[in-house]
PDB file of N, CA and C in Angstrom:
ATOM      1  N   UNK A   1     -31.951 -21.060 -17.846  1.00  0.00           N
ATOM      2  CA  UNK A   1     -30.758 -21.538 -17.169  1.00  0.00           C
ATOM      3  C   UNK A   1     -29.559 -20.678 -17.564  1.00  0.00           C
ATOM      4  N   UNK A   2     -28.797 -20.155 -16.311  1.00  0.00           N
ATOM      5  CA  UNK A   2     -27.979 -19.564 -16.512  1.00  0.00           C
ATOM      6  C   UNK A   2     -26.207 -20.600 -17.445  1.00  0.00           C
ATOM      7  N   UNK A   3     -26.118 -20.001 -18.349  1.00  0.00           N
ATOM      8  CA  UNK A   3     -24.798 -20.954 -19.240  1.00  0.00           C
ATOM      9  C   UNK A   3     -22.996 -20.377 -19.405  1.00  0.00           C
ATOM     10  N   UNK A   4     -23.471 -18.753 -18.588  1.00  0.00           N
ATOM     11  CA  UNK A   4     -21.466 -18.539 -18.786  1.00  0.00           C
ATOM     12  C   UNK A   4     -20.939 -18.129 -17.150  1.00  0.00           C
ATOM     13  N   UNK A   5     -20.485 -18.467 -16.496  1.00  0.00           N
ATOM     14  CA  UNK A   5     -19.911 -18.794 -15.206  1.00  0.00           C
ATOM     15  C   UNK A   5     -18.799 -18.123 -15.085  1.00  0.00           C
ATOM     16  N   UNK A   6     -18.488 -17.219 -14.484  1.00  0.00           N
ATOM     17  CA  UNK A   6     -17.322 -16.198 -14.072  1.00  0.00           C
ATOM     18  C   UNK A   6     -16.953 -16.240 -13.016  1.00  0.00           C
ATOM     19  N   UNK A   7     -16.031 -16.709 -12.433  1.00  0.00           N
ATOM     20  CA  UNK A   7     -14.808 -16.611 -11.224  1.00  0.00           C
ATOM     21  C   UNK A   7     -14.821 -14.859 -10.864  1.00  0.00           C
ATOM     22  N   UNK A   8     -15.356 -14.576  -9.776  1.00  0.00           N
ATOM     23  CA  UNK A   8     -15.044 -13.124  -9.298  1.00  0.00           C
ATOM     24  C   UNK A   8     -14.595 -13.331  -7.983  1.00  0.00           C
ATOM     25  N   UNK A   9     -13.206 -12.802  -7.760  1.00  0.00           N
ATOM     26  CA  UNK A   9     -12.787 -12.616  -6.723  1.00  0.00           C
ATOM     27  C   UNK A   9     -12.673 -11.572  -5.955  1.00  0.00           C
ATOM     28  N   UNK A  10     -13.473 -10.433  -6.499  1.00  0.00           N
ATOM     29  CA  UNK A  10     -13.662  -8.742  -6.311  1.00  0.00           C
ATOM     30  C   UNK A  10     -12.571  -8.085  -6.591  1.00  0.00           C
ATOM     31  N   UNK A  11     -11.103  -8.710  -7.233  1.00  0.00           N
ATOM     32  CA  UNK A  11     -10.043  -8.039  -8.150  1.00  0.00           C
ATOM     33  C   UNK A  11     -10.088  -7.454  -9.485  1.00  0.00           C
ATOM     34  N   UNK A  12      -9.300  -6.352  -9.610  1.00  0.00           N
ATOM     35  CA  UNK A  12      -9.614  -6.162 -10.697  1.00  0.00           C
ATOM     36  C   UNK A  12      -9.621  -6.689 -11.940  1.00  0.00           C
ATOM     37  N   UNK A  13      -9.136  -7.938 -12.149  1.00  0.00           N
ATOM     38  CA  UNK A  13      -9.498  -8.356 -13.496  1.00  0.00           C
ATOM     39  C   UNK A  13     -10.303  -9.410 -13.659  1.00  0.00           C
ATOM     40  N   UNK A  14     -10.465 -10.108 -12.442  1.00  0.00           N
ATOM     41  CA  UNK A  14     -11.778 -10.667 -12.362  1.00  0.00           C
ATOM     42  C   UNK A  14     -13.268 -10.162 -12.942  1.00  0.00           C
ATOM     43  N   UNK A  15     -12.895  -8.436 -11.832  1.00  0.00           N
ATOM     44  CA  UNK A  15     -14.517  -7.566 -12.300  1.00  0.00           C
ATOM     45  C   UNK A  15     -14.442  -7.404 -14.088  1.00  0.00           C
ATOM     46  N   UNK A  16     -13.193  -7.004 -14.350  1.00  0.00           N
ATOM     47  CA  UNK A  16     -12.967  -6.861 -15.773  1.00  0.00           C
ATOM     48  C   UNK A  16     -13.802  -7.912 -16.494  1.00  0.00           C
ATOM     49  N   UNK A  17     -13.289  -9.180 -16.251  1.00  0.00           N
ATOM     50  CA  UNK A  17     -14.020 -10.276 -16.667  1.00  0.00           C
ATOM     51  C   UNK A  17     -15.196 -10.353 -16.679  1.00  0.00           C
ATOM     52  N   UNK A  18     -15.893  -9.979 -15.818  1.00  0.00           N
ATOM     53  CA  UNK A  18     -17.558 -10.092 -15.196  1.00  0.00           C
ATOM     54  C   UNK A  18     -18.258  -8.773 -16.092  1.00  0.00           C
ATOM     55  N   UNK A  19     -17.501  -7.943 -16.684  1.00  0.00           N
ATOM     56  CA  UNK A  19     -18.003  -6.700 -16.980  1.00  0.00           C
ATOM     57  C   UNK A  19     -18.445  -6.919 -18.060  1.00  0.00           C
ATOM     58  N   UNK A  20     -16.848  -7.830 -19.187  1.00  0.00           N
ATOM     59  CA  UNK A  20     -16.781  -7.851 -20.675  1.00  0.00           C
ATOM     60  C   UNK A  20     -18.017  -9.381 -20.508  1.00  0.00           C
ATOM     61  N   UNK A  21     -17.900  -9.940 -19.876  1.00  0.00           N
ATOM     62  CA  UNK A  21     -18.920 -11.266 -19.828  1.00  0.00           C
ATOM     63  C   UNK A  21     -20.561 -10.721 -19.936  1.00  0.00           C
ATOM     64  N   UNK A  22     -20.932  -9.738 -19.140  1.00  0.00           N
ATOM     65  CA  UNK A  22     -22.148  -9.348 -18.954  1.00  0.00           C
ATOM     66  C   UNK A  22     -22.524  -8.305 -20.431  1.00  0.00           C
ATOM     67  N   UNK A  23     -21.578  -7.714 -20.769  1.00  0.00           N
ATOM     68  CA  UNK A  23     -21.798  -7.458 -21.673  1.00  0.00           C
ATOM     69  C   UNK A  23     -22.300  -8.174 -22.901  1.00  0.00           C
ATOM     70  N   UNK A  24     -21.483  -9.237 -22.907  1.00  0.00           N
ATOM     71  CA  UNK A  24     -21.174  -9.990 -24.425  1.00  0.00           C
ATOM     72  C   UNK A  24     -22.212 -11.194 -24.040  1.00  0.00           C
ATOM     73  N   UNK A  25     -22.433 -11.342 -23.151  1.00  0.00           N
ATOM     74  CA  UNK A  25     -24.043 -12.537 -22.943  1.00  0.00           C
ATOM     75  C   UNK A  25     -25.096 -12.086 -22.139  1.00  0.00           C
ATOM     76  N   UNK A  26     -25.536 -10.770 -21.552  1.00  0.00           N
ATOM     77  CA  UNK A  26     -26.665 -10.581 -20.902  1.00  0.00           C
ATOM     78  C   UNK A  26     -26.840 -11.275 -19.583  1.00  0.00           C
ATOM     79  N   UNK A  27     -27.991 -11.657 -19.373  1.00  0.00           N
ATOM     80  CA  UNK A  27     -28.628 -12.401 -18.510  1.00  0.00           C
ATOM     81  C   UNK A  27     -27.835 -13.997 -18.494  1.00  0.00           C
ATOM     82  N   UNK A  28     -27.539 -14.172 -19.117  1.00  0.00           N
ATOM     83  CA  UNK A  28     -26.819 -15.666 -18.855  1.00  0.00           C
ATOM     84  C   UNK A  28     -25.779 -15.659 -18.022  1.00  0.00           C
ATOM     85  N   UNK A  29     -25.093 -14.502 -17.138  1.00  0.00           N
ATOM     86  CA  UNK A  29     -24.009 -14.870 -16.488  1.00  0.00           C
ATOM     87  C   UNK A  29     -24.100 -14.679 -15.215  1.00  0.00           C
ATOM     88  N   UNK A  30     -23.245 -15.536 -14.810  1.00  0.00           N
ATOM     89  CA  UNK A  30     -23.353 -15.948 -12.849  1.00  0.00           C
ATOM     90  C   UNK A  30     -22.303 -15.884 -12.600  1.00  0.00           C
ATOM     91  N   UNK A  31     -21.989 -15.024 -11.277  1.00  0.00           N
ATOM     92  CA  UNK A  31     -20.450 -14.837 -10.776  1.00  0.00           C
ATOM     93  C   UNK A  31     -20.725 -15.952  -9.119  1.00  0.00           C
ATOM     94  N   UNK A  32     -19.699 -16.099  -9.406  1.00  0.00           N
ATOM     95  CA  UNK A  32     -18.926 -17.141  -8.245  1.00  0.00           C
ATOM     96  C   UNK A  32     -17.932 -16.786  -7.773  1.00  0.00           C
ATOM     97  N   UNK A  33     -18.005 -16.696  -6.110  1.00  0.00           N
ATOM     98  CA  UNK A  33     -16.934 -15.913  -5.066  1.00  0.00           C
ATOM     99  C   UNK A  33     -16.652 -17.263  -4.262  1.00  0.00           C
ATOM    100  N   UNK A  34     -15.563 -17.424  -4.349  1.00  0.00           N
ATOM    101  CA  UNK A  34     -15.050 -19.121  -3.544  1.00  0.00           C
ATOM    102  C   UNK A  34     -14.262 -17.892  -2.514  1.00  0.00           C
ATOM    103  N   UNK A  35     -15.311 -18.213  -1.665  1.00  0.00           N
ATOM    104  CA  UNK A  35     -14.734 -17.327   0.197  1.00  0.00           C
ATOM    105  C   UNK A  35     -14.122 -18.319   0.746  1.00  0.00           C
ATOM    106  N   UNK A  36     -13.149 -18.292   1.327  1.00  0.00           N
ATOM    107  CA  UNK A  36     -11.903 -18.833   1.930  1.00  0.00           C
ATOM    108  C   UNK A  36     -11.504 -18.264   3.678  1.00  0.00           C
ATOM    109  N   UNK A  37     -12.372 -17.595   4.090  1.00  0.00           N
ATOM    110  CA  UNK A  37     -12.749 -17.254   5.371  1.00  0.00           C
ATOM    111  C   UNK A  37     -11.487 -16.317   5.620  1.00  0.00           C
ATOM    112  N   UNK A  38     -10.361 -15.731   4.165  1.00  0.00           N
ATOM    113  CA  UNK A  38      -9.182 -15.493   4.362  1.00  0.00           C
ATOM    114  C   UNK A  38      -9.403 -13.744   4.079  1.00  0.00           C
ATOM    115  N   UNK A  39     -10.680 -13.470   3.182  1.00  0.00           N
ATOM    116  CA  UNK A  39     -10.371 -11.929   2.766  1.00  0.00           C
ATOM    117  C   UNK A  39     -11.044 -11.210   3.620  1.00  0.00           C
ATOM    118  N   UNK A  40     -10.611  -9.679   3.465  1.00  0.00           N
ATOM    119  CA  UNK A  40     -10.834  -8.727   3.704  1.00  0.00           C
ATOM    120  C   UNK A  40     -12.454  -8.440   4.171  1.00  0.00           C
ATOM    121  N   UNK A  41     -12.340  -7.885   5.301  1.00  0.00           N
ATOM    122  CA  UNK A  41     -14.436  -7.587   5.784  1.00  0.00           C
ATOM    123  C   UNK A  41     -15.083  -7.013   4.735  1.00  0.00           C
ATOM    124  N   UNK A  42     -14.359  -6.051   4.275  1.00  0.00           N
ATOM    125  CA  UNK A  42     -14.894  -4.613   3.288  1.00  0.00           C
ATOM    126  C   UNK A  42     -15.151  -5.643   1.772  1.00  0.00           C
ATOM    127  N   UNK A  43     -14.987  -6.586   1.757  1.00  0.00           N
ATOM    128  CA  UNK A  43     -14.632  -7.224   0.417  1.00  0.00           C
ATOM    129  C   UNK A  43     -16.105  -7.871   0.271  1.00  0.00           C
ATOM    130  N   UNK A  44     -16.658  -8.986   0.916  1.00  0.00           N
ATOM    131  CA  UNK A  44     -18.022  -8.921   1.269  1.00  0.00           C
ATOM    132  C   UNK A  44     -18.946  -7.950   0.427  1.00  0.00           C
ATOM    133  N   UNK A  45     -18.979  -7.083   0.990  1.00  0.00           N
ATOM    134  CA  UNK A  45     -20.260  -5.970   0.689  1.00  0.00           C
ATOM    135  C   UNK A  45     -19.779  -5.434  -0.769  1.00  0.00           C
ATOM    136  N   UNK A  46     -18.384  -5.295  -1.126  1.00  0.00           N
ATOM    137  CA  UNK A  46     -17.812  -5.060  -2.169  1.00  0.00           C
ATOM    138  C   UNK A  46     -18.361  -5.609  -3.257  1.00  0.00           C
ATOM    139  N   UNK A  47     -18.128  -7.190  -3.263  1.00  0.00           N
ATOM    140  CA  UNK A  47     -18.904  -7.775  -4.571  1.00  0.00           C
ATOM    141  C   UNK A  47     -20.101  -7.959  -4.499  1.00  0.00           C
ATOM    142  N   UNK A  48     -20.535  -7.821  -3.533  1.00  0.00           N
ATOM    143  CA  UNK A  48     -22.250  -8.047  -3.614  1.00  0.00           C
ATOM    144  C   UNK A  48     -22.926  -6.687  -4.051  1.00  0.00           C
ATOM    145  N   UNK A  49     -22.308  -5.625  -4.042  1.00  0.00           N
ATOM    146  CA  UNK A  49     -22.430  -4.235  -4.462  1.00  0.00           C
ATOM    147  C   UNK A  49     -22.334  -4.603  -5.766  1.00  0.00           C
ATOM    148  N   UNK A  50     -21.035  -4.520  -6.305  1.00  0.00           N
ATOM    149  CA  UNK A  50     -20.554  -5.043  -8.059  1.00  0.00           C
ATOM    150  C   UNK A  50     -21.726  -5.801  -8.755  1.00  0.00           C
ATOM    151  N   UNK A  51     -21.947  -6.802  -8.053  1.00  0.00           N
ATOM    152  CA  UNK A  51     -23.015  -7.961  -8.657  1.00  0.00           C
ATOM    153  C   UNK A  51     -24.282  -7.704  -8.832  1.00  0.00           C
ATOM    154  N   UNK A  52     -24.844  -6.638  -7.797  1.00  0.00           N
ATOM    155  CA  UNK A  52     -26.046  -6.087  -7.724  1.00  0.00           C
ATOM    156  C   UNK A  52     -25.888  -4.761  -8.684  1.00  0.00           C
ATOM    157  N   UNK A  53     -25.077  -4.317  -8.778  1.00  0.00           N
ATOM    158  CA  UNK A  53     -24.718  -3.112  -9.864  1.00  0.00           C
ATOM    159  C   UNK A  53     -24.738  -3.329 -11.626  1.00  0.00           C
ATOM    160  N   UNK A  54     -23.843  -4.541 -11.399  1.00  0.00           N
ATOM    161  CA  UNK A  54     -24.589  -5.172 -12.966  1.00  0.00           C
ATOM    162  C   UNK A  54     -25.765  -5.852 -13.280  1.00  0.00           C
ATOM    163  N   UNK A  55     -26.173  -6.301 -12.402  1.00  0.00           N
ATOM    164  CA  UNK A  55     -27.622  -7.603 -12.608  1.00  0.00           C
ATOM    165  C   UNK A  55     -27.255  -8.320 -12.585  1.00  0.00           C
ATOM    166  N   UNK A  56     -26.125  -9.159 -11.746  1.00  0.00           N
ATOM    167  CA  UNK A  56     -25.327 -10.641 -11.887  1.00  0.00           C
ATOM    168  C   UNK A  56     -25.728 -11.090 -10.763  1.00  0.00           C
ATOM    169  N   UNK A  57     -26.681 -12.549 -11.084  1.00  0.00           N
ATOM    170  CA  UNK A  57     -26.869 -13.264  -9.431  1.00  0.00           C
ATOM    171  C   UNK A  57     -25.103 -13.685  -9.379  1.00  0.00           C
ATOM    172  N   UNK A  58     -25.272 -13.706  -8.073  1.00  0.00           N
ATOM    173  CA  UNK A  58     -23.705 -14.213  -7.037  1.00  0.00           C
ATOM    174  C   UNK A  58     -23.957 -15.137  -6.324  1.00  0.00           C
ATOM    175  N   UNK A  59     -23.212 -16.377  -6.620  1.00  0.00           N
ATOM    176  CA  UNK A  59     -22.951 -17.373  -6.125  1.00  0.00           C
ATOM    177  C   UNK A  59     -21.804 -17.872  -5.162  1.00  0.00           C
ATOM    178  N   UNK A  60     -21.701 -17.945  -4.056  1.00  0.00           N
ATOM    179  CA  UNK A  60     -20.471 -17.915  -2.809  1.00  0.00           C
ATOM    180  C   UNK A  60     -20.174 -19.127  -1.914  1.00  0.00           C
ATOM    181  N   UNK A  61     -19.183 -19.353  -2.509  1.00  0.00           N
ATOM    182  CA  UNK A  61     -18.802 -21.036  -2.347  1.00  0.00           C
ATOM    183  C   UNK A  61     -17.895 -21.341  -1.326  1.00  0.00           C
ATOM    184  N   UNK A  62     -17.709 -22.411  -0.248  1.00  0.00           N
ATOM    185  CA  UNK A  62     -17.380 -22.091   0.633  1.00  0.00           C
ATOM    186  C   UNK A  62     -17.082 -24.063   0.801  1.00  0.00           C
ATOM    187  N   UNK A  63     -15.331 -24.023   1.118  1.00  0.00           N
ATOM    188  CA  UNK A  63     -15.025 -25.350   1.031  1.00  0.00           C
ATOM    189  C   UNK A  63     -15.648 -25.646   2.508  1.00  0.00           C
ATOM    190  N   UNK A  64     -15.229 -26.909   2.755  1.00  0.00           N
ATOM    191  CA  UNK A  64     -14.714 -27.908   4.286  1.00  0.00           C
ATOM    192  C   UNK A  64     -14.455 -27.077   5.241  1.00  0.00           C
ATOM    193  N   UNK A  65     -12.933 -26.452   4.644  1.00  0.00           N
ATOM    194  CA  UNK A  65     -12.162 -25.834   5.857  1.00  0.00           C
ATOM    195  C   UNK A  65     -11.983 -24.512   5.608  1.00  0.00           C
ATOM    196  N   UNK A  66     -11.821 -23.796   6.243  1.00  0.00           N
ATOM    197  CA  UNK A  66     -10.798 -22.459   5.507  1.00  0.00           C
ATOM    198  C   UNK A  66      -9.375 -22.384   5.224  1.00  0.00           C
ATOM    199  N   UNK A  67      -9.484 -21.381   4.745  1.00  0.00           N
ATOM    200  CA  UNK A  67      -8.273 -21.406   4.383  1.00  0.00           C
ATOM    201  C   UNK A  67      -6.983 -21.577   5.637  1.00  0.00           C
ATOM    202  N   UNK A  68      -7.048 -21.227   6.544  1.00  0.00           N
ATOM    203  CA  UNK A  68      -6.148 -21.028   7.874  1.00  0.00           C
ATOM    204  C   UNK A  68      -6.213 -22.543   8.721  1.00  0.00           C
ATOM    205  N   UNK A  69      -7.617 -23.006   8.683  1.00  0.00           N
ATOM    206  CA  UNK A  69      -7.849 -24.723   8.975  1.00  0.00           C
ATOM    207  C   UNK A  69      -7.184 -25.581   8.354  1.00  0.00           C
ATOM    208  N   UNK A  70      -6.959 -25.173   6.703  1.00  0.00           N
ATOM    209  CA  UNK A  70      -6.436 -25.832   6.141  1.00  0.00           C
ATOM    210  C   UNK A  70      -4.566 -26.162   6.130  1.00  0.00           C
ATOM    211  N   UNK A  71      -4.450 -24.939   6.305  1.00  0.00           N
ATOM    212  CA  UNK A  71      -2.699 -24.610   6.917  1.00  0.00           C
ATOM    213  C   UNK A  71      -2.889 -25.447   8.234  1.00  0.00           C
ATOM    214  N   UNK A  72      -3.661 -25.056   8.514  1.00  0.00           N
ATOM    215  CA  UNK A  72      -3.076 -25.809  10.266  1.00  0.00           C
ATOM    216  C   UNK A  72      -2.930 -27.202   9.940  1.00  0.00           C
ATOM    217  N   UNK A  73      -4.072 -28.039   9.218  1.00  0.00           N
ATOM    218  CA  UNK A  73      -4.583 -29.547   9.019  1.00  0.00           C
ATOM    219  C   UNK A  73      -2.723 -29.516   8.097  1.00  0.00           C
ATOM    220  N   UNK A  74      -2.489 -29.412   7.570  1.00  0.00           N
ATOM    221  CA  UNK A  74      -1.599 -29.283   6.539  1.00  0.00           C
ATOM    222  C   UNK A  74      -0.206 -29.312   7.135  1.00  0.00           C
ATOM    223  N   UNK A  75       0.100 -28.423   8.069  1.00  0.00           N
ATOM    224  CA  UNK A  75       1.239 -28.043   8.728  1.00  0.00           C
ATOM    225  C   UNK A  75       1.877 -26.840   7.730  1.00  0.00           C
ATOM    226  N   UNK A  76       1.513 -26.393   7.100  1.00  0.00           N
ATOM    227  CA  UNK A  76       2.186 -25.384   5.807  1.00  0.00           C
ATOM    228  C   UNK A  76       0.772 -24.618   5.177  1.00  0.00           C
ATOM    229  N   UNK A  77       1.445 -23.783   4.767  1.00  0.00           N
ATOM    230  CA  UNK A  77       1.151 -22.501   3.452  1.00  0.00           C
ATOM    231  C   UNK A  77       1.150 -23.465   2.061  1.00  0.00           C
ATOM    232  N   UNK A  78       0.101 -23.648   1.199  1.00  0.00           N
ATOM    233  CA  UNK A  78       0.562 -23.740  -0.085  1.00  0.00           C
ATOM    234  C   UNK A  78       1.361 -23.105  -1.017  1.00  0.00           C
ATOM    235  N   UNK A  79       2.083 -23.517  -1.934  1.00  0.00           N
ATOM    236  CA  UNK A  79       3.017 -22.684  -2.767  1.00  0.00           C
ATOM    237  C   UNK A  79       2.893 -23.413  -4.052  1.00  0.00           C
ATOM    238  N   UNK A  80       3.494 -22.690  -5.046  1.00  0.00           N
ATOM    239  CA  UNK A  80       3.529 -23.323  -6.385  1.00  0.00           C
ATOM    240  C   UNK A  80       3.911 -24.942  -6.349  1.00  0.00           C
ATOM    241  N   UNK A  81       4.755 -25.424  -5.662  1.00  0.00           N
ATOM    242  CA  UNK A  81       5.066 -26.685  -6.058  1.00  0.00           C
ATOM    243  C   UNK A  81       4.267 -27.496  -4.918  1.00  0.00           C
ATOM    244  N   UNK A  82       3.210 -26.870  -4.180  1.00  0.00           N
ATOM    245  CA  UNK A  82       2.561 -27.583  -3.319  1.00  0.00           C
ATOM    246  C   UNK A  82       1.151 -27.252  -2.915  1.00  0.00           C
ATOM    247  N   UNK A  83       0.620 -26.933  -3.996  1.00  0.00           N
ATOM    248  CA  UNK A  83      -0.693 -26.696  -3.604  1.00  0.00           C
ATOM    249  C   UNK A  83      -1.847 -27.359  -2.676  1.00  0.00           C
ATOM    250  N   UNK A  84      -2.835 -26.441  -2.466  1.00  0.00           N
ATOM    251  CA  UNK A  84      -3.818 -26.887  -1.878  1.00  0.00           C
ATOM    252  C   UNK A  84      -5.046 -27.581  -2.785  1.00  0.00           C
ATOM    253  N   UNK A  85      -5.078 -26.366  -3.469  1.00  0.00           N
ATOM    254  CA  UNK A  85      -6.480 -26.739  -4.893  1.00  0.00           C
ATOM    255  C   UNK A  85      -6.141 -28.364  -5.748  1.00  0.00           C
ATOM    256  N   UNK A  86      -5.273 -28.365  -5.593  1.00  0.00           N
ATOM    257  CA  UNK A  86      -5.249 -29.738  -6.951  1.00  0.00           C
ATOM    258  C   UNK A  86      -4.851 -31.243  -6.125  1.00  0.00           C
ATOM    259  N   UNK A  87      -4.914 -31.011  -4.463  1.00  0.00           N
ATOM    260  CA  UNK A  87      -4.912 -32.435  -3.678  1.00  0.00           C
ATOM    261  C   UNK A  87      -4.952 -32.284  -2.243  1.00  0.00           C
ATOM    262  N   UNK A  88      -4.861 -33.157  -1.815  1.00  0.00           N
ATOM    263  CA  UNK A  88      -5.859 -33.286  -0.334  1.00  0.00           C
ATOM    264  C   UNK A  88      -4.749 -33.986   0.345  1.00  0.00           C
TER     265      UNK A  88
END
């Protein structure tokens, strides 16, 4: 069973993260891409490249809505004093 869990968003300090992680535990680590139907095409093939380049299974998580569904349902953009992630 995989036990250390890394947030990769295909940025650079995410990969940073995923790099020093794979290093420092081997086989125990799993990256997780929470797709938001919001990034980039090229970004896709990007981390699945990265992930397959280190030996990291990739895990790609995918809410309800997207991100743009969610603005609409919403009437607004989230911002610091109004997020999306921490309420409904």
């Amino acid at each position: 069973m995989k036990d250390v869990v890394v947030q990769f968003s295909g940025g650079k300090d995410s990969f940073d993260s995923l790099i020093w992680a794979k290093q420092t535990y081997g086989d125990r680590v799993r990256a997780v891409f929470c797709d938001t139907d919001w990034e980039h095409i090229i970004l896709y093939p990007y981390i699945e490249d990265c992930c397959k380049q280190l030996g990291v299974e990739l895990t790609i998580v995918k809410g309800e809505y997207s991100f743009i569904e969610l603005a609409k349902k919403k009437k607004r953009f989230p911002s610091t004093k109004a997020r999306f992630c921490t309420e409904w």
